[in-house]
PDB file of C-alpha atoms and ligand atoms in Angstrom:
ATOM      1  CA  MET A   1      -8.543  10.739 -32.148  1.00 56.00           C
ATOM      2  CA  SER A   2      -7.648  11.340 -28.508  1.00 71.00           C
ATOM      3  CA  LEU A   3     -10.421  11.189 -25.920  1.00 82.00           C
ATOM      4  CA  VAL A   4     -11.397  14.301 -23.984  1.00 86.00           C
ATOM      5  CA  ILE A   5     -12.876  13.993 -20.504  1.00 91.00           C
ATOM      6  CA  THR A   6     -14.340  17.158 -19.023  1.00 93.00           C
ATOM      7  CA  GLU A   7     -14.741  17.857 -15.301  1.00 94.00           C
ATOM      8  CA  GLN A   8     -18.455  17.222 -15.744  1.00 95.00           C
ATOM      9  CA  ASP A   9     -17.748  13.813 -17.358  1.00 95.00           C
ATOM     10  CA  LEU A  10     -15.488  12.923 -14.458  1.00 96.00           C
ATOM     11  CA  ARG A  11     -18.129  13.913 -11.898  1.00 96.00           C
ATOM     12  CA  TYR A  12     -20.720  11.856 -13.783  1.00 96.00           C
ATOM     13  CA  PHE A  13     -18.418   8.814 -13.736  1.00 97.00           C
ATOM     14  CA  VAL A  14     -17.676   9.194 -10.002  1.00 97.00           C
ATOM     15  CA  TYR A  15     -21.369   9.730  -9.233  1.00 97.00           C
ATOM     16  CA  SER A  16     -22.433   6.667 -11.268  1.00 97.00           C
ATOM     17  CA  VAL A  17     -19.892   4.379  -9.576  1.00 97.00           C
ATOM     18  CA  LYS A  18     -20.931   5.685  -6.160  1.00 96.00           C
ATOM     19  CA  ALA A  19     -24.643   5.263  -6.891  1.00 96.00           C
ATOM     20  CA  ALA A  20     -24.165   1.678  -8.064  1.00 96.00           C
ATOM     21  CA  SER A  21     -21.695   0.485  -5.408  1.00 96.00           C
ATOM     22  CA  GLU A  22     -19.870   1.213  -2.179  1.00 95.00           C
ATOM     23  CA  TYR A  23     -16.855   2.663  -4.048  1.00 96.00           C
ATOM     24  CA  ASP A  24     -16.319   6.398  -3.723  1.00 96.00           C
ATOM     25  CA  PHE A  25     -13.769   8.198  -5.894  1.00 97.00           C
ATOM     26  CA  SER A  26     -15.126  11.692  -5.057  1.00 96.00           C
ATOM     27  CA  ASP A  27     -11.957  12.631  -3.190  1.00 96.00           C
ATOM     28  CA  TYR A  28      -9.411  11.122  -5.544  1.00 96.00           C
ATOM     29  CA  SER A  29      -7.108  13.590  -7.275  1.00 95.00           C
ATOM     30  CA  GLU A  30      -8.964  14.858 -10.366  1.00 95.00           C
ATOM     31  CA  LYS A  31      -5.884  14.978 -12.545  1.00 94.00           C
ATOM     32  CA  SER A  32      -4.826  11.367 -12.108  1.00 93.00           C
ATOM     33  CA  LEU A  33      -8.400  10.036 -12.091  1.00 96.00           C
ATOM     34  CA  LYS A  34      -9.042  11.772 -15.409  1.00 95.00           C
ATOM     35  CA  ARG A  35      -5.851  10.253 -16.865  1.00 95.00           C
ATOM     36  CA  ARG A  36      -6.862   6.790 -15.649  1.00 95.00           C
ATOM     37  CA  LEU A  37     -10.410   7.125 -16.977  1.00 96.00           C
ATOM     38  CA  ILE A  38      -9.092   8.003 -20.433  1.00 95.00           C
ATOM     39  CA  LYS A  39      -6.788   4.955 -20.287  1.00 95.00           C
ATOM     40  CA  VAL A  40      -9.593   2.633 -19.153  1.00 95.00           C
ATOM     41  CA  LEU A  41     -11.951   3.913 -21.871  1.00 95.00           C
ATOM     42  CA  THR A  42      -9.251   3.466 -24.511  1.00 94.00           C
ATOM     43  CA  ASP A  43      -8.275  -0.033 -23.279  1.00 93.00           C
ATOM     44  CA  ASN A  44     -11.937  -1.073 -23.267  1.00 91.00           C
ATOM     45  CA  ASN A  45     -12.567   0.558 -26.629  1.00 90.00           C
ATOM     46  CA  SER A  46     -15.543   2.335 -25.088  1.00 90.00           C
ATOM     47  CA  ASP A  47     -17.022   5.781 -24.677  1.00 91.00           C
ATOM     48  CA  LEU A  48     -18.159   7.211 -21.374  1.00 94.00           C
ATOM     49  CA  LYS A  49     -21.907   6.923 -21.990  1.00 94.00           C
ATOM     50  CA  LEU A  50     -21.632   3.266 -22.942  1.00 94.00           C
ATOM     51  CA  MET A  51     -19.369   2.497 -20.011  1.00 95.00           C
ATOM     52  CA  ILE A  52     -21.691   4.163 -17.521  1.00 95.00           C
ATOM     53  CA  THR A  53     -24.724   2.305 -18.829  1.00 96.00           C
ATOM     54  CA  ARG A  54     -22.865  -0.976 -18.229  1.00 95.00           C
ATOM     55  CA  ILE A  55     -21.605   0.159 -14.823  1.00 95.00           C
ATOM     56  CA  LYS A  56     -25.229   0.718 -13.769  1.00 94.00           C
ATOM     57  CA  ASN A  57     -26.418  -2.678 -14.945  1.00 94.00           C
ATOM     58  CA  ASP A  58     -23.523  -5.078 -14.608  1.00 95.00           C
ATOM     59  CA  ARG A  59     -21.865  -5.435 -11.191  1.00 95.00           C
ATOM     60  CA  MET A  60     -19.022  -7.608 -12.531  1.00 95.00           C
ATOM     61  CA  PHE A  61     -18.201  -4.961 -15.102  1.00 96.00           C
ATOM     62  CA  LEU A  62     -18.247  -2.255 -12.409  1.00 96.00           C
ATOM     63  CA  GLU A  63     -15.773  -4.259 -10.301  1.00 96.00           C
ATOM     64  CA  LYS A  64     -13.522  -4.659 -13.346  1.00 96.00           C
ATOM     65  CA  ILE A  65     -13.543  -0.910 -14.041  1.00 96.00           C
ATOM     66  CA  VAL A  66     -12.829  -0.071 -10.385  1.00 96.00           C
ATOM     67  CA  LYS A  67      -9.807  -2.391 -10.496  1.00 95.00           C
ATOM     68  CA  GLU A  68      -8.584  -0.842 -13.735  1.00 96.00           C
ATOM     69  CA  ILE A  69      -9.002   2.743 -12.571  1.00 95.00           C
ATOM     70  CA  THR A  70      -6.517   2.361  -9.709  1.00 94.00           C
ATOM     71  CA  VAL A  71      -2.753   2.205 -10.327  1.00 94.00           C
ATOM     72  CA  ASN A  72      -1.032  -1.000  -9.137  1.00 94.00           C
ATOM     73  CA  THR A  73       2.625  -0.360  -9.967  1.00 93.00           C
ATOM     74  CA  THR A  74       4.953  -1.790  -7.333  1.00 95.00           C
ATOM     75  CA  GLU A  75       8.245  -3.686  -6.956  1.00 93.00           C
ATOM     76  CA  LEU A  76      10.457  -5.547  -4.500  1.00 95.00           C
ATOM     77  CA  PHE A  77      12.413  -3.116  -2.295  1.00 96.00           C
ATOM     78  CA  ARG A  78      11.030  -0.174  -4.296  1.00 94.00           C
ATOM     79  CA  ASP A  79      13.276   2.843  -3.561  1.00 95.00           C
ATOM     80  CA  PRO A  80      16.126   0.864  -1.938  1.00 95.00           C
ATOM     81  CA  LEU A  81      17.257   3.884   0.116  1.00 94.00           C
ATOM     82  CA  VAL A  82      13.980   3.803   2.023  1.00 95.00           C
ATOM     83  CA  TRP A  83      14.465   0.081   2.749  1.00 96.00           C
ATOM     84  CA  GLN A  84      18.073   0.607   3.825  1.00 94.00           C
ATOM     85  CA  ASN A  85      16.785   3.241   6.216  1.00 94.00           C
ATOM     86  CA  LEU A  86      14.147   0.807   7.504  1.00 96.00           C
ATOM     87  CA  LYS A  87      16.774  -1.880   7.954  1.00 95.00           C
ATOM     88  CA  TYR A  88      19.413   0.137   9.786  1.00 93.00           C
ATOM     89  CA  LYS A  89      17.480   2.962  11.471  1.00 92.00           C
ATOM     90  CA  ILE A  90      13.768   2.249  11.811  1.00 94.00           C
ATOM     91  CA  LEU A  91      13.141  -1.450  12.454  1.00 96.00           C
ATOM     92  CA  PRO A  92      15.946  -1.721  15.077  1.00 95.00           C
ATOM     93  CA  VAL A  93      13.874   0.720  17.195  1.00 92.00           C
ATOM     94  CA  PHE A  94      11.497  -2.238  17.745  1.00 93.00           C
ATOM     95  CA  GLN A  95      14.262  -4.640  18.793  1.00 91.00           C
ATOM     96  CA  LYS A  96      13.033  -4.883  22.371  1.00 92.00           C
ATOM     97  CA  ASN A  97       9.349  -5.166  21.455  1.00 94.00           C
ATOM     98  CA  PHE A  98       7.659  -8.402  22.412  1.00 95.00           C
ATOM     99  CA  LYS A  99       5.561  -8.106  19.219  1.00 95.00           C
ATOM    100  CA  ILE A 100       5.738  -5.960  16.078  1.00 97.00           C
ATOM    101  CA  ASN A 101       2.450  -5.128  14.333  1.00 96.00           C
ATOM    102  CA  ILE A 102       2.728  -3.924  10.758  1.00 97.00           C
ATOM    103  CA  TRP A 103       0.053  -2.730   8.331  1.00 97.00           C
ATOM    104  CA  HIS A 104       0.712  -2.461   4.592  1.00 98.00           C
ATOM    105  CA  ALA A 105      -2.135  -0.226   3.364  1.00 98.00           C
ATOM    106  CA  GLY A 106      -2.531  -0.393  -0.427  1.00 98.00           C
ATOM    107  CA  CYS A 107      -0.186  -3.354  -0.815  1.00 98.00           C
ATOM    108  CA  SER A 108      -1.043  -3.970  -4.497  1.00 98.00           C
ATOM    109  CA  THR A 109       0.438  -7.253  -5.793  1.00 97.00           C
ATOM    110  CA  GLY A 110       2.463  -7.782  -2.609  1.00 97.00           C
ATOM    111  CA  GLN A 111       6.107  -7.151  -3.507  1.00 96.00           C
ATOM    112  CA  GLU A 112       6.322  -4.540  -0.738  1.00 97.00           C
ATOM    113  CA  VAL A 113       5.041  -7.119   1.751  1.00 98.00           C
ATOM    114  CA  TYR A 114       7.619  -9.702   0.643  1.00 97.00           C
ATOM    115  CA  SER A 115      10.328  -7.043   0.973  1.00 97.00           C
ATOM    116  CA  MET A 116       9.268  -6.477   4.565  1.00 98.00           C
ATOM    117  CA  LEU A 117       9.136 -10.218   5.331  1.00 97.00           C
ATOM    118  CA  ILE A 118      12.678 -10.676   4.006  1.00 97.00           C
ATOM    119  CA  LEU A 119      13.952  -7.714   5.997  1.00 97.00           C
ATOM    120  CA  LEU A 120      12.259  -8.900   9.190  1.00 97.00           C
ATOM    121  CA  ASN A 121      13.767 -12.342   8.733  1.00 96.00           C
ATOM    122  CA  GLU A 122      17.254 -10.922   8.161  1.00 96.00           C
ATOM    123  CA  LEU A 123      16.908  -8.872  11.356  1.00 96.00           C
ATOM    124  CA  GLY A 124      15.612 -11.878  13.314  1.00 95.00           C
ATOM    125  CA  PHE A 125      12.223 -10.193  13.893  1.00 96.00           C
ATOM    126  CA  LEU A 126       9.992 -12.342  11.689  1.00 95.00           C
ATOM    127  CA  GLU A 127       8.765 -14.681  14.419  1.00 94.00           C
ATOM    128  CA  LYS A 128       7.493 -11.827  16.559  1.00 95.00           C
ATOM    129  CA  SER A 129       5.918  -9.865  13.697  1.00 96.00           C
ATOM    130  CA  LYS A 130       2.265  -9.808  12.671  1.00 95.00           C
ATOM    131  CA  ILE A 131       1.512  -8.277   9.319  1.00 96.00           C
ATOM    132  CA  ILE A 132      -1.756  -7.272   7.776  1.00 96.00           C
ATOM    133  CA  ALA A 133      -1.692  -6.280   4.126  1.00 97.00           C
ATOM    134  CA  THR A 134      -4.742  -4.627   2.598  1.00 97.00           C
ATOM    135  CA  ASP A 135      -5.944  -3.269  -0.699  1.00 98.00           C
ATOM    136  CA  LEU A 136      -9.157  -2.213  -2.358  1.00 96.00           C
ATOM    137  CA  ASN A 137      -8.570  -4.533  -5.285  1.00 96.00           C
ATOM    138  CA  THR A 138      -9.217  -8.240  -4.689  1.00 96.00           C
ATOM    139  CA  ASP A 139      -7.341  -9.307  -7.860  1.00 96.00           C
ATOM    140  CA  VAL A 140      -4.057  -7.854  -6.594  1.00 97.00           C
ATOM    141  CA  LEU A 141      -4.662  -9.473  -3.202  1.00 98.00           C
ATOM    142  CA  GLU A 142      -4.956 -12.893  -4.893  1.00 97.00           C
ATOM    143  CA  ILE A 143      -1.610 -12.284  -6.634  1.00 97.00           C
ATOM    144  CA  SER A 144      -0.113 -11.180  -3.298  1.00 97.00           C
ATOM    145  CA  LYS A 145      -1.242 -14.385  -1.606  1.00 96.00           C
ATOM    146  CA  LYS A 146       0.335 -16.551  -4.311  1.00 96.00           C
ATOM    147  CA  GLY A 147       3.601 -14.579  -4.341  1.00 95.00           C
ATOM    148  CA  VAL A 148       4.460 -15.716  -7.866  1.00 95.00           C
ATOM    149  CA  TYR A 149       5.564 -13.096 -10.410  1.00 95.00           C
ATOM    150  CA  LYS A 150       6.772 -12.881 -14.006  1.00 93.00           C
ATOM    151  CA  TYR A 151      10.558 -13.090 -13.861  1.00 90.00           C
ATOM    152  CA  ARG A 152      11.097 -10.960 -16.966  1.00 86.00           C
ATOM    153  CA  PHE A 153       9.173  -8.030 -15.442  1.00 84.00           C
ATOM    154  CA  ASN A 154      11.025  -8.337 -12.179  1.00 82.00           C
ATOM    155  CA  ILE A 155      14.703  -8.712 -13.033  1.00 82.00           C
ATOM    156  CA  GLY A 156      15.273  -5.257 -11.505  1.00 80.00           C
ATOM    157  CA  TYR A 157      14.253  -6.762  -8.161  1.00 85.00           C
ATOM    158  CA  LEU A 158      17.585  -8.501  -7.905  1.00 91.00           C
ATOM    159  CA  ASP A 159      19.503  -5.209  -7.948  1.00 93.00           C
ATOM    160  CA  ASN A 160      17.241  -3.823  -5.230  1.00 95.00           C
ATOM    161  CA  PHE A 161      17.680  -7.012  -3.206  1.00 95.00           C
ATOM    162  CA  ASP A 162      21.475  -6.705  -3.475  1.00 95.00           C
ATOM    163  CA  LYS A 163      21.416  -3.068  -2.355  1.00 94.00           C
ATOM    164  CA  VAL A 164      19.196  -3.706   0.659  1.00 96.00           C
ATOM    165  CA  ILE A 165      20.094  -7.219   1.773  1.00 96.00           C
ATOM    166  CA  ARG A 166      23.673  -7.788   0.601  1.00 95.00           C
ATOM    167  CA  GLU A 167      25.230  -4.341   0.885  1.00 91.00           C
ATOM    168  CA  ASN A 168      25.514  -1.913   3.767  1.00 88.00           C
ATOM    169  CA  PRO A 169      25.457   1.753   2.623  1.00 86.00           C
ATOM    170  CA  PHE A 170      26.883   2.775   6.002  1.00 84.00           C
ATOM    171  CA  ASN A 171      29.825   0.368   5.690  1.00 83.00           C
ATOM    172  CA  TYR A 172      30.915  -0.495   2.130  1.00 80.00           C
ATOM    173  CA  GLU A 173      33.349  -3.140   3.435  1.00 83.00           C
ATOM    174  CA  GLU A 174      30.426  -5.234   4.639  1.00 83.00           C
ATOM    175  CA  HIS A 175      28.914  -7.761   2.231  1.00 87.00           C
ATOM    176  CA  ASN A 176      26.248 -10.228   3.320  1.00 89.00           C
ATOM    177  CA  ASP A 177      26.251 -13.162   0.977  1.00 91.00           C
ATOM    178  CA  VAL A 178      22.532 -13.935   1.244  1.00 95.00           C
ATOM    179  CA  PRO A 179      21.509 -16.250  -1.611  1.00 95.00           C
ATOM    180  CA  TYR A 180      18.312 -15.417  -3.539  1.00 94.00           C
ATOM    181  CA  GLU A 181      17.125 -19.008  -3.003  1.00 95.00           C
ATOM    182  CA  LYS A 182      16.792 -18.277   0.683  1.00 96.00           C
ATOM    183  CA  TYR A 183      13.686 -16.236  -0.190  1.00 96.00           C
ATOM    184  CA  PHE A 184      12.581 -16.987  -3.744  1.00 95.00           C
ATOM    185  CA  SER A 185      13.128 -19.373  -6.596  1.00 94.00           C
ATOM    186  CA  ILE A 186      13.606 -18.309 -10.183  1.00 93.00           C
ATOM    187  CA  ASP A 187      12.513 -20.510 -13.070  1.00 94.00           C
ATOM    188  CA  LYS A 188      13.590 -18.840 -16.307  1.00 92.00           C
ATOM    189  CA  THR A 189      11.894 -21.448 -18.528  1.00 94.00           C
ATOM    190  CA  LYS A 190       8.567 -20.786 -16.798  1.00 94.00           C
ATOM    191  CA  ASP A 191       9.396 -17.069 -16.532  1.00 93.00           C
ATOM    192  CA  SER A 192       8.568 -17.121 -12.832  1.00 94.00           C
ATOM    193  CA  LEU A 193       9.919 -15.757  -9.592  1.00 94.00           C
ATOM    194  CA  SER A 194       8.181 -17.413  -6.609  1.00 95.00           C
ATOM    195  CA  PHE A 195       8.533 -16.451  -2.980  1.00 95.00           C
ATOM    196  CA  ASN A 196       9.064 -19.280  -0.521  1.00 92.00           C
ATOM    197  CA  TRP A 197       5.995 -20.443   1.372  1.00 86.00           C
ATOM    198  CA  GLU A 198       7.681 -20.257   4.784  1.00 85.00           C
ATOM    199  CA  LEU A 199       7.759 -16.468   4.512  1.00 87.00           C
ATOM    200  CA  LYS A 200       3.997 -16.129   4.420  1.00 86.00           C
ATOM    201  CA  GLY A 201       3.067 -17.578   7.809  1.00 85.00           C
ATOM    202  CA  ASN A 202       2.752 -14.239   9.593  1.00 86.00           C
ATOM    203  CA  VAL A 203       0.732 -12.342   6.974  1.00 95.00           C
ATOM    204  CA  ILE A 204      -2.988 -11.796   6.529  1.00 95.00           C
ATOM    205  CA  PHE A 205      -4.119 -10.335   3.197  1.00 97.00           C
ATOM    206  CA  ARG A 206      -7.499  -8.648   3.382  1.00 96.00           C
ATOM    207  CA  LYS A 207      -9.725  -6.352   1.329  1.00 96.00           C
ATOM    208  CA  HIS A 208      -9.938  -2.902   2.912  1.00 96.00           C
ATOM    209  CA  ASP A 209     -10.998   0.405   1.390  1.00 97.00           C
ATOM    210  CA  LEU A 210      -9.123   3.331   2.953  1.00 97.00           C
ATOM    211  CA  VAL A 211     -11.919   5.683   1.922  1.00 96.00           C
ATOM    212  CA  LYS A 212     -14.880   3.789   3.353  1.00 93.00           C
ATOM    213  CA  ASP A 213     -13.716   1.183   5.835  1.00 92.00           C
ATOM    214  CA  GLY A 214     -11.953   3.419   8.352  1.00 84.00           C
ATOM    215  CA  LEU A 215      -9.833   2.118  11.218  1.00 84.00           C
ATOM    216  CA  LEU A 216      -8.647  -1.452  10.940  1.00 83.00           C
ATOM    217  CA  ASN A 217     -10.400  -3.568  13.506  1.00 74.00           C
ATOM    218  CA  TYR A 218      -7.143  -4.976  14.774  1.00 71.00           C
ATOM    219  CA  ALA A 219      -4.552  -4.176  17.426  1.00 76.00           C
ATOM    220  CA  LYS A 220      -2.662  -0.890  17.064  1.00 93.00           C
ATOM    221  CA  PHE A 221       0.381  -0.810  14.840  1.00 97.00           C
ATOM    222  CA  ASP A 222       4.083  -0.163  15.346  1.00 97.00           C
ATOM    223  CA  LEU A 223       4.564   0.487  11.649  1.00 97.00           C
ATOM    224  CA  ILE A 224       2.199   1.479   8.848  1.00 98.00           C
ATOM    225  CA  MET A 225       3.518   1.319   5.300  1.00 98.00           C
ATOM    226  CA  CYS A 226       1.323   3.339   2.958  1.00 98.00           C
ATOM    227  CA  ARG A 227       3.471   4.139  -0.006  1.00 98.00           C
ATOM    228  CA  ASN A 228       2.349   5.560  -3.331  1.00 97.00           C
ATOM    229  CA  VAL A 229      -1.337   5.364  -2.443  1.00 97.00           C
ATOM    230  CA  ILE A 230      -2.374   8.747  -1.020  1.00 96.00           C
ATOM    231  CA  ILE A 231      -0.689  10.469  -3.967  1.00 95.00           C
ATOM    232  CA  TYR A 232      -3.897   9.574  -5.852  1.00 96.00           C
ATOM    233  CA  PHE A 233      -6.121  11.301  -3.241  1.00 96.00           C
ATOM    234  CA  ASN A 234      -6.980  14.982  -2.831  1.00 95.00           C
ATOM    235  CA  TYR A 235      -5.783  17.068   0.125  1.00 94.00           C
ATOM    236  CA  GLU A 236      -8.939  16.540   2.256  1.00 94.00           C
ATOM    237  CA  LEU A 237      -8.949  12.779   1.838  1.00 96.00           C
ATOM    238  CA  GLN A 238      -5.195  12.590   2.506  1.00 96.00           C
ATOM    239  CA  ASN A 239      -5.729  14.378   5.808  1.00 95.00           C
ATOM    240  CA  ARG A 240      -8.616  12.099   6.772  1.00 95.00           C
ATOM    241  CA  ILE A 241      -6.412   9.070   6.109  1.00 96.00           C
ATOM    242  CA  PHE A 242      -3.474  10.537   8.068  1.00 96.00           C
ATOM    243  CA  GLU A 243      -5.797  11.132  11.054  1.00 95.00           C
ATOM    244  CA  MET A 244      -6.915   7.518  10.790  1.00 95.00           C
ATOM    245  CA  PHE A 245      -3.320   6.252  10.662  1.00 96.00           C
ATOM    246  CA  TYR A 246      -2.521   8.423  13.677  1.00 96.00           C
ATOM    247  CA  GLU A 247      -5.335   6.723  15.627  1.00 95.00           C
ATOM    248  CA  ASN A 248      -4.187   3.283  14.456  1.00 95.00           C
ATOM    249  CA  LEU A 249      -0.545   3.753  15.569  1.00 97.00           C
ATOM    250  CA  PHE A 250       1.048   3.207  18.956  1.00 96.00           C
ATOM    251  CA  THR A 251       2.798   6.276  20.360  1.00 95.00           C
ATOM    252  CA  GLY A 252       6.327   6.113  18.931  1.00 94.00           C
ATOM    253  CA  GLY A 253       5.046   4.006  16.033  1.00 96.00           C
ATOM    254  CA  CYS A 254       5.732   5.167  12.510  1.00 96.00           C
ATOM    255  CA  LEU A 255       4.127   5.764   9.171  1.00 98.00           C
ATOM    256  CA  VAL A 256       6.196   5.353   6.002  1.00 98.00           C
ATOM    257  CA  LEU A 257       5.040   7.228   2.897  1.00 97.00           C
ATOM    258  CA  GLY A 258       6.179   7.199  -0.733  1.00 96.00           C
ATOM    259  CA  LEU A 259       9.000   9.413  -2.003  1.00 94.00           C
ATOM    260  CA  HIS A 260       6.585  12.012  -3.378  1.00 94.00           C
ATOM    261  CA  GLU A 261       4.173  12.017  -0.458  1.00 95.00           C
ATOM    262  CA  THR A 262       4.171  14.352   2.572  1.00 95.00           C
ATOM    263  CA  ILE A 263       1.843  15.130   5.456  1.00 95.00           C
ATOM    264  CA  MET A 264       0.957  18.777   4.900  1.00 90.00           C
ATOM    265  CA  GLY A 265      -2.264  19.364   6.843  1.00 85.00           C
ATOM    266  CA  PRO A 266      -2.954  20.042  10.527  1.00 89.00           C
ATOM    267  CA  VAL A 267      -2.155  16.443  11.502  1.00 93.00           C
ATOM    268  CA  ALA A 268       1.533  17.023  10.576  1.00 95.00           C
ATOM    269  CA  SER A 269       2.188  18.516  14.037  1.00 95.00           C
ATOM    270  CA  LYS A 270       1.223  15.183  15.618  1.00 96.00           C
ATOM    271  CA  PHE A 271       4.144  13.447  13.924  1.00 96.00           C
ATOM    272  CA  GLU A 272       7.897  13.897  13.957  1.00 95.00           C
ATOM    273  CA  LYS A 273       9.228  13.680  10.407  1.00 93.00           C
ATOM    274  CA  ARG A 274      12.505  11.910   9.608  1.00 89.00           C
ATOM    275  CA  GLY A 275      12.795  11.662   5.824  1.00 83.00           C
ATOM    276  CA  GLN A 276       9.857   9.651   4.490  1.00 83.00           C
ATOM    277  CA  VAL A 277       9.149   8.302   7.975  1.00 93.00           C
ATOM    278  CA  TYR A 278       6.696   9.942  10.381  1.00 96.00           C
ATOM    279  CA  PHE A 279       6.858   9.007  14.064  1.00 96.00           C
ATOM    280  CA  LYS A 280       3.695   9.419  16.144  1.00 97.00           C
ATOM    281  CA  LYS A 281       4.453  11.874  18.986  1.00 95.00           C
TER     282      LYS A 281
HETATM  283  C1  LIG B 301       0.695   2.280  -6.806  1.00 71.25           C
HETATM  284  S1  LIG B 301       0.101   1.000  -5.782  1.00 71.25           S
HETATM  285  C2  LIG B 301       1.241   1.091  -4.433  1.00 71.25           C
HETATM  286  C3  LIG B 301       1.759  -0.278  -4.028  1.00 71.25           C
HETATM  287  C4  LIG B 301       2.830  -0.278  -2.964  1.00 71.25           C
HETATM  288  N1  LIG B 301       2.370   0.325  -1.738  1.00 71.25           N
HETATM  289  C5  LIG B 301       4.099   0.394  -3.435  1.00 71.25           C
HETATM  290  O1  LIG B 301       4.401   1.516  -3.020  1.00 71.25           O
HETATM  291  O2  LIG B 301       4.834  -0.178  -4.247  1.00 71.25           O
HETATM  292  C6  LIG B 301      -1.383   1.729  -5.103  1.00 71.25           C
HETATM  293  C7  LIG B 301      -2.349   0.712  -4.506  1.00 71.25           C
HETATM  294  O3  LIG B 301      -3.345   1.413  -3.736  1.00 71.25           O
HETATM  295  C8  LIG B 301      -4.571   0.751  -3.885  1.00 71.25           C
HETATM  296  N2  LIG B 301      -5.676   1.656  -3.537  1.00 71.25           N
HETATM  297  C9  LIG B 301      -6.181   2.693  -4.246  1.00 71.25           C
HETATM  298  N3  LIG B 301      -7.232   3.234  -3.611  1.00 71.25           N
HETATM  299  C10 LIG B 301      -7.389   2.535  -2.455  1.00 71.25           C
HETATM  300  C11 LIG B 301      -8.306   2.600  -1.376  1.00 71.25           C
HETATM  301  N4  LIG B 301      -9.293   3.522  -1.358  1.00 71.25           N
HETATM  302  N5  LIG B 301      -8.181   1.715  -0.365  1.00 71.25           N
HETATM  303  C12 LIG B 301      -7.195   0.781  -0.383  1.00 71.25           C
HETATM  304  N6  LIG B 301      -6.296   0.649  -1.380  1.00 71.25           N
HETATM  305  C13 LIG B 301      -6.398   1.527  -2.415  1.00 71.25           C
HETATM  306  C14 LIG B 301      -4.583   0.318  -5.341  1.00 71.25           C
HETATM  307  O4  LIG B 301      -5.506  -0.738  -5.558  1.00 71.25           O
HETATM  308  C15 LIG B 301      -3.123  -0.073  -5.562  1.00 71.25           C
HETATM  309  O5  LIG B 301      -2.933  -1.453  -5.391  1.00 71.25           O
END
C-alpha cells in the first residue's frame, strides 16, 4: 500500500525536526519534501509517528534522517554546456585577477568541485584559486574529501570530460588530448575512480547550512556555484539565499545556478543574467 503524507503530517515532521535540532525545513518546497519523506519512510520501513518518536529521542537517528531527506545527485561536469560556457566565457573574465575565490554551495559528494579544479588547472588558474565547498550533510563532505567514487556509477563522467576538456564547441577542429590519468585513476577491478591528490590542495570542505548559517565568514567571492540546491526551497527562502549570495560576491562576480533554477524575485534586478550565469551589477 502506498504511503500518504498530508500537509499536516509534513508540518508535524518539519516542526519535530526543528524542535529537536538546528535544522529547519520550514521553507523547503512542500512538493519535493513530501516526496522525500515518503521515500525515507519507505526505505526505513517506518511510519511517521514511529519516526518522529525516534527523532525526538535519538540524535544520531535525526542526523541520519536529515541526510536522507536531502537529494545528493551530482556528477562530474554535470550539464557539459554550462561547463563549456564556464571554460570559454566566464572563467577567462578572471584572467587578470591576482586571486580567484570560489564557493561551491551544496557541493554534495564533490564531483562539481573536482570539475572546477580540473577546469582551473587546464586554464592555468589553479594556483591562484581558493575554493570553499560546503554542504549541510557531513557524510557527503567526507566523500568529497576522499574524492573516490564507484567507477560503474560514473562511466558517464568520461563523456562529459571529453566534451568539456578535450573538445571545443566553438571550434570543432580543435582537440585537446588530455589523458584521464592527468586527473584521476580508474581501477576497474576495484570499481573505483579516484581523483589525484595534487588537485585538492586549494580546497576547503566545510559544513554550512544555507538556511541557518548565513554569510560565509570568508573573503568575498568571484564565483559562487550553487546548482540544483535552491530548486528544493520555496520562493521566500530562494530570495533570502540570493540576497545572501549577492552580499557575498564581489561586484562583477557571478553566481551559477542549475538548468532549472532562475532568480525571479526583487533581487533579480541586482544581477545581469547571461544564461544560467548571473553577474553582480
Ligand atoms: C542535488 S545536490 C546538488 C549537487 C551539485 N551542486 C550539483 O549540481 O551537481 C543538492 C545538495 O544540496 C545540499 N543541501 C540541501 N539543503 C541544504 C542547506 N540548507 N544548506 C546547504 N546544503 C544543502 C544537499 O545536502 C545536497 O548535497
